[in-house]
Amino acid sequence: MHLHNGVNREEMKKSQGKTEYFEQDKMQKMQDSFMKANYVYCSFVKRDMERVTEFTSDEEEENFISTLFPVEMQRELVASFSDVEGENIIEMPGKQPYVLNCGVAVRGKKGEFLGAWLMFGIDFQQIPEDVFIPAKILRTGREAFDNAIALMEVILHHYFTNKSQLESLKGDVNSLEKEGKQMLDRLEKTEVLTNVLRMMESEDSFLEVVTNILDVTGNYLKVSNCSLMKVGADNEKVELVCEWAKEETFRLAPVFGEPKKEEVPFMTGRPYTISPDTITPEPFTDFFAKYGIVCGAFLPISISGKMGMYLCFIFMEQGRKWSVEDVRFMNDIKCVVQSILAKRVTKNSLASSYSALESILENTGCGVSVIDLKSGTSLYINETYKSMDLGKEDIAELEEALLQEQQDKKPIEFYAKESNRWFELSFSSMHWVDERPVRLVTIYDISKNKQYQEQIERQANLDYLTGLYNRKRLEEDFVAESQKVVRSGGECAVLVLDLDDFGNINDGLGHQAGDLLLKKVAQALQDIDGIENCCYRVGGDEFVVLIRGRQIDRMESVITSIQRIFTKPWYLEGATYYCTMSMGVVKIPKDGVEPEVLMQRADIALHAAKSLGKNRVEYYDAKQLSSAVERLDLEKSLREAVERGCQEFEVYYQPLIDVTKPNNPCCGAEALVRWNSPTMGFVMPSQFIPLAEYLGLINQIGEHVLLEACKRCKYWNDFGHPEYKVNVNLSVVQLVQNNIIDVIRNAVETTEINPKNLTLEVTEGLAINDMKRMQYVLGEIKNMGVRVALDDFGTGYSSLNHIRSMPIDVIKIDRCFVEDIGENAFSDTFVKSVSQIADALNMHICVEGVEDQKQRDVLGEMNIDMIQGYLYDKPLEADEFENKYLF
């Protein structure tokens, strides 16, 4: 077993078992998935540094972490958290610039500090070339690490919030189990008493009847021995009439004999209930020791007003403290035996039997009704029944239920609508004290149990935030409805909708505003006629509407109503905001019947709606499945390519032609990335660049291209072409990174390229989006001596004011203005005008996409500096470019 800081996994599990709040196995699994997805290491420790989860089970990785993030630093980081209302995220400087250390606090209900999730990462962008990092060590970036911290905080909040709710739910379940156990105890007691009461009418001998009663009673009380003793005819000795024993060794008959009356200390006419802790007089102590008795209850039975027998309940193997219910039950049994004895003495003494029976039925703890089976009239109801306080309609319906014939004799549930209460009715047949056949009905109030049951079912099926049904309930309803329409030959549908750019609400206004929006959306969905009970929140900002078979004709109307909801603004945090939604639709059985398959296909349709511009509805078709599979394969291969150091990404170079000089020489090249994947083949930028930007991988790819291009240009400059420049495109995602200036400076310093020979191309749209930010970033780039080009000019919201406001060296006119140049007056005028303005602002003009000589001739009459296009050359591999333009 691998050790970590002196504690192995088995020891951790044992320690963890003492604290149910932190479930080691679940937390370790959650953590392992989190690390794998975010490329960071994590370990959870309690506030006393007891470790719950490990960073890793790999010895080499663990030794590496221990070196850069030793226990002393971990302890110092944990000690930095305040106990109440302190910071939840604390970052500690690493031992090396490329080491990232952070702690995320876990707090209890009152804000008390319980422990921290320690997070360790390696910033691959800061690793010096002379530092060796083992290949298996996870690597991340500064921004990705910050995002992982934020994600961890959200996960911890929801995990421990749900855990607290679960603990509360467990308390409710325990209460319900306790109520259920009490009810079962009452039911068992009633069943025993009912069986005993039936024995009153038995025609068997007194000895046989009482022996049967002792058998039933002994098993119920779980005593060692039940026996009936009587004073002999001479009034001097005690006889053992009959007994029941749990085991043969607990029988008294073999050793009892006929002791003298004075040797049996309880033969006084008084009842005795003796527990193990009762202080007993010496005669009792001697008697108990003689027969191996630990404790017992001894109840006198009178015959014609005189004490003649004792009913004995005895423990021999272990003691028991008698409860009030135990004593009451034993006295009920005593009354029955006494009644049977009295009946045997005189068959005309019905009064005494009724009195004993009434005493029992009044103390059963439930409502009791005795009904004459021939006349249907009630012979007896106890006080509990009378005090149930039901309305007139409820009483009438209850009396009708009591008269119904129950073939299987199983308990039934009865709901009193007027009083809003639930009862359980149990039926049994017997003979009344006057020998007539009757039905004995016991009535238990189970309203509280029902309330607990409904509460638990409601909590298990509802989303706690919005009040809509949750994913669990969706799965149940989905299966039931799909089975129904398949049997009937009908059709139903599932609508999956997701809020567009919901993260902007959370990030800009906070999670409280986000939660408020989710509640408003949920209420709006429920207000649509016909789907009130078919709306579900299945996670985050994702909702599902189930169109049942009976509503399928209204599906288009429902979709239109949902779309209409999102055409209006939402009032949040004192202002109005717009938020649209995208929807995917599947039909059953057309698109499948299996829940997993259908939800997957609904998500595919939803993704199609998102990818086509959002704020739209898409119906699933088979082509989308193929596209989704291809995208997953592309994403997997792209991630693996980046993990392997971006070596699969090759840089091609398209020549830049200087048309201001004789013979139009090459003056450099634009660096263009291509992906040569061993599994996907040759992949063009239009296929993988948008996905790389979406997945946050473009930063690594872009930095790789920048370094490779700078190295090549430095090589060209050193080998006879000091004037050659290289143009490198920067994506929107790269330019908004906080460290973009450091990345560019590192590339220039690492490759030692002359900064003026590096031109960075930015798109016009980016500059328009955040002018102030771009002015600062581009200004810092210019301060390094690096040139800036404005790419794709004319395709966006072109503004001469923006050109003047930004530190631009080169304007690149998009190829769309070249296609019809010489034939289209607008294209001619546009290119001429921009070239004149650029000349006035001391900027250069480069025209892209020149493919034939006719276009070149027209451009020759304009004030153009550089041309780029297939007329001169296509993008070339580095070796091919150098063979053609370097040597």
Short mmCIF file of C-alpha atoms in Angstrom, two decimals, residues 297-461:
data_model
loop_
_atom_site.label_atom_id
_atom_site.label_comp_id
_atom_site.label_asym_id
_atom_site.label_seq_id
_atom_site.Cartn_x
_atom_site.Cartn_y
_atom_site.Cartn_z
CA ALA A 297 -44.09 -10.50 36.33
CA PHE A 298 -46.58 -12.36 38.52
CA LEU A 299 -50.30 -11.47 38.24
CA PRO A 300 -53.04 -12.94 40.50
CA ILE A 301 -56.24 -14.45 39.03
CA SER A 302 -59.33 -14.47 41.17
CA ILE A 303 -61.91 -17.23 41.28
CA SER A 304 -65.26 -16.14 42.68
CA GLY A 305 -63.59 -13.14 44.31
CA LYS A 306 -60.73 -15.12 45.84
CA MET A 307 -57.12 -15.41 44.72
CA GLY A 308 -56.71 -18.87 43.26
CA MET A 309 -54.08 -18.70 40.49
CA TYR A 310 -51.03 -16.75 39.32
CA LEU A 311 -50.12 -15.97 35.72
CA CYS A 312 -46.30 -15.84 35.54
CA PHE A 313 -44.08 -14.21 32.84
CA ILE A 314 -40.46 -15.16 33.53
CA PHE A 315 -37.01 -14.32 32.11
CA MET A 316 -34.22 -16.83 32.73
CA GLU A 317 -31.50 -15.91 30.23
CA GLN A 318 -31.42 -12.13 30.49
CA GLY A 319 -33.24 -9.35 32.24
CA ARG A 320 -35.88 -6.93 30.99
CA LYS A 321 -37.25 -3.69 32.29
CA TRP A 322 -41.02 -3.86 31.97
CA SER A 323 -42.68 -0.97 30.10
CA VAL A 324 -46.13 0.44 30.81
CA GLU A 325 -47.32 -1.16 27.57
CA ASP A 326 -45.90 -4.53 28.67
CA VAL A 327 -47.74 -4.35 32.00
CA ARG A 328 -50.97 -3.29 30.32
CA PHE A 329 -50.73 -6.15 27.81
CA MET A 330 -50.01 -8.75 30.49
CA ASN A 331 -53.00 -7.53 32.50
CA ASP A 332 -55.17 -7.82 29.39
CA ILE A 333 -54.06 -11.43 28.99
CA LYS A 334 -54.74 -12.02 32.68
CA CYS A 335 -58.28 -10.64 32.23
CA VAL A 336 -58.88 -12.98 29.28
CA VAL A 337 -57.66 -16.01 31.23
CA GLN A 338 -59.72 -14.97 34.19
CA SER A 339 -62.74 -14.49 31.91
CA ILE A 340 -62.26 -17.93 30.38
CA LEU A 341 -61.93 -19.41 33.84
CA ALA A 342 -65.06 -17.62 35.00
CA LYS A 343 -66.95 -18.82 31.92
CA ARG A 344 -65.91 -22.32 32.67
CA VAL A 345 -67.11 -21.87 36.25
CA THR A 346 -70.47 -20.47 35.19
CA LYS A 347 -71.80 -20.19 31.66
CA ASN A 348 -74.46 -17.71 32.72
CA SER A 349 -72.06 -15.06 33.92
CA LEU A 350 -71.91 -12.98 30.67
CA ALA A 351 -71.48 -9.76 32.55
CA SER A 352 -68.06 -10.67 33.91
CA SER A 353 -66.88 -11.77 30.43
CA TYR A 354 -68.13 -8.54 28.84
CA SER A 355 -66.47 -6.52 31.56
CA ALA A 356 -63.12 -8.22 30.92
CA LEU A 357 -63.51 -7.85 27.18
CA GLU A 358 -64.43 -4.19 27.46
CA SER A 359 -61.38 -3.57 29.64
CA ILE A 360 -59.14 -5.05 26.93
CA LEU A 361 -60.75 -3.23 24.00
CA GLU A 362 -60.59 0.12 25.77
CA ASN A 363 -56.82 -0.21 26.17
CA THR A 364 -55.77 -1.37 22.71
CA GLY A 365 -54.63 2.14 21.65
CA CYS A 366 -56.80 2.18 18.49
CA GLY A 367 -60.43 2.58 17.52
CA VAL A 368 -62.51 -0.61 17.87
CA SER A 369 -65.92 -1.45 16.44
CA VAL A 370 -67.79 -4.74 16.96
CA ILE A 371 -70.50 -5.39 14.35
CA ASP A 372 -73.24 -8.05 14.40
CA LEU A 373 -72.80 -9.89 11.09
CA LYS A 374 -76.52 -10.83 10.83
CA SER A 375 -78.12 -7.45 11.55
CA GLY A 376 -75.26 -5.20 10.50
CA THR A 377 -75.66 -3.19 13.70
CA SER A 378 -72.87 -2.05 15.96
CA LEU A 379 -72.64 -3.92 19.26
CA TYR A 380 -69.74 -1.99 20.70
CA ILE A 381 -67.41 0.95 19.96
CA ASN A 382 -64.62 2.01 22.31
CA GLU A 383 -63.74 5.52 23.49
CA THR A 384 -60.90 5.88 20.97
CA TYR A 385 -63.38 5.38 18.14
CA LYS A 386 -65.78 7.89 19.68
CA SER A 387 -63.06 10.53 20.02
CA MET A 388 -61.90 10.41 16.35
CA ASP A 389 -63.87 13.64 15.73
CA LEU A 390 -64.96 12.98 12.15
CA GLY A 391 -67.52 14.90 10.08
CA LYS A 392 -70.95 13.49 9.35
CA GLU A 393 -70.10 12.46 5.78
CA ASP A 394 -66.86 10.82 6.93
CA ILE A 395 -68.69 8.84 9.64
CA ALA A 396 -71.29 7.63 7.14
CA GLU A 397 -68.61 6.49 4.66
CA LEU A 398 -66.56 4.86 7.44
CA GLU A 399 -69.57 2.89 8.75
CA GLU A 400 -70.26 1.72 5.19
CA ALA A 401 -66.62 0.57 4.85
CA LEU A 402 -66.87 -1.35 8.14
CA LEU A 403 -69.79 -3.38 6.78
CA GLN A 404 -68.06 -4.36 3.50
CA GLU A 405 -67.13 -8.00 3.20
CA GLN A 406 -63.34 -8.50 3.15
CA GLN A 407 -62.52 -11.80 1.47
CA ASP A 408 -58.76 -11.82 2.14
CA LYS A 409 -58.99 -10.10 5.56
CA LYS A 410 -56.11 -7.79 4.60
CA PRO A 411 -56.05 -4.27 6.10
CA ILE A 412 -57.45 -1.51 3.89
CA GLU A 413 -56.84 2.25 3.86
CA PHE A 414 -59.72 4.67 4.28
CA TYR A 415 -59.52 8.40 3.45
CA ALA A 416 -61.85 10.76 5.31
CA LYS A 417 -62.22 13.59 2.77
CA GLU A 418 -64.15 15.96 5.01
CA SER A 419 -61.55 15.71 7.79
CA ASN A 420 -58.53 15.16 5.50
CA ARG A 421 -57.33 12.15 7.51
CA TRP A 422 -56.22 8.58 6.66
CA PHE A 423 -57.11 5.42 8.59
CA GLU A 424 -56.13 1.76 8.33
CA LEU A 425 -58.91 -0.75 8.93
CA SER A 426 -58.17 -4.36 10.01
CA PHE A 427 -60.93 -6.99 10.07
CA SER A 428 -61.32 -10.27 11.97
CA SER A 429 -64.24 -12.59 12.75
CA MET A 430 -65.03 -13.93 16.23
CA HIS A 431 -67.87 -14.78 18.62
CA TRP A 432 -69.16 -12.18 21.04
CA VAL A 433 -69.63 -12.90 24.73
CA ASP A 434 -73.17 -14.10 24.03
CA GLU A 435 -71.93 -16.48 21.28
CA ARG A 436 -73.25 -14.47 18.32
CA PRO A 437 -70.85 -14.13 15.31
CA VAL A 438 -69.37 -10.65 15.02
CA ARG A 439 -66.79 -8.71 13.04
CA LEU A 440 -64.06 -6.99 15.06
CA VAL A 441 -62.61 -3.96 13.25
CA THR A 442 -59.57 -2.08 14.53
CA ILE A 443 -59.08 1.48 13.21
CA TYR A 444 -55.67 3.19 13.26
CA ASP A 445 -55.14 6.86 12.42
CA ILE A 446 -52.23 6.81 9.93
CA SER A 447 -52.52 10.47 8.81
CA LYS A 448 -49.11 11.41 10.20
CA ASN A 449 -47.47 8.49 8.45
CA LYS A 450 -49.15 9.50 5.20
CA GLN A 451 -47.93 13.07 5.60
CA TYR A 452 -44.38 11.88 6.10
CA GLN A 453 -44.68 9.58 3.09
CA GLU A 454 -46.06 12.35 0.87
CA GLN A 455 -43.37 14.77 2.07
CA ILE A 456 -40.58 12.32 1.28
CA GLU A 457 -42.07 11.51 -2.14
CA ARG A 458 -42.43 15.23 -2.86
CA GLN A 459 -38.81 15.96 -1.87
CA ALA A 460 -37.59 13.01 -3.92
CA ASN A 461 -39.41 14.22 -7.06
#
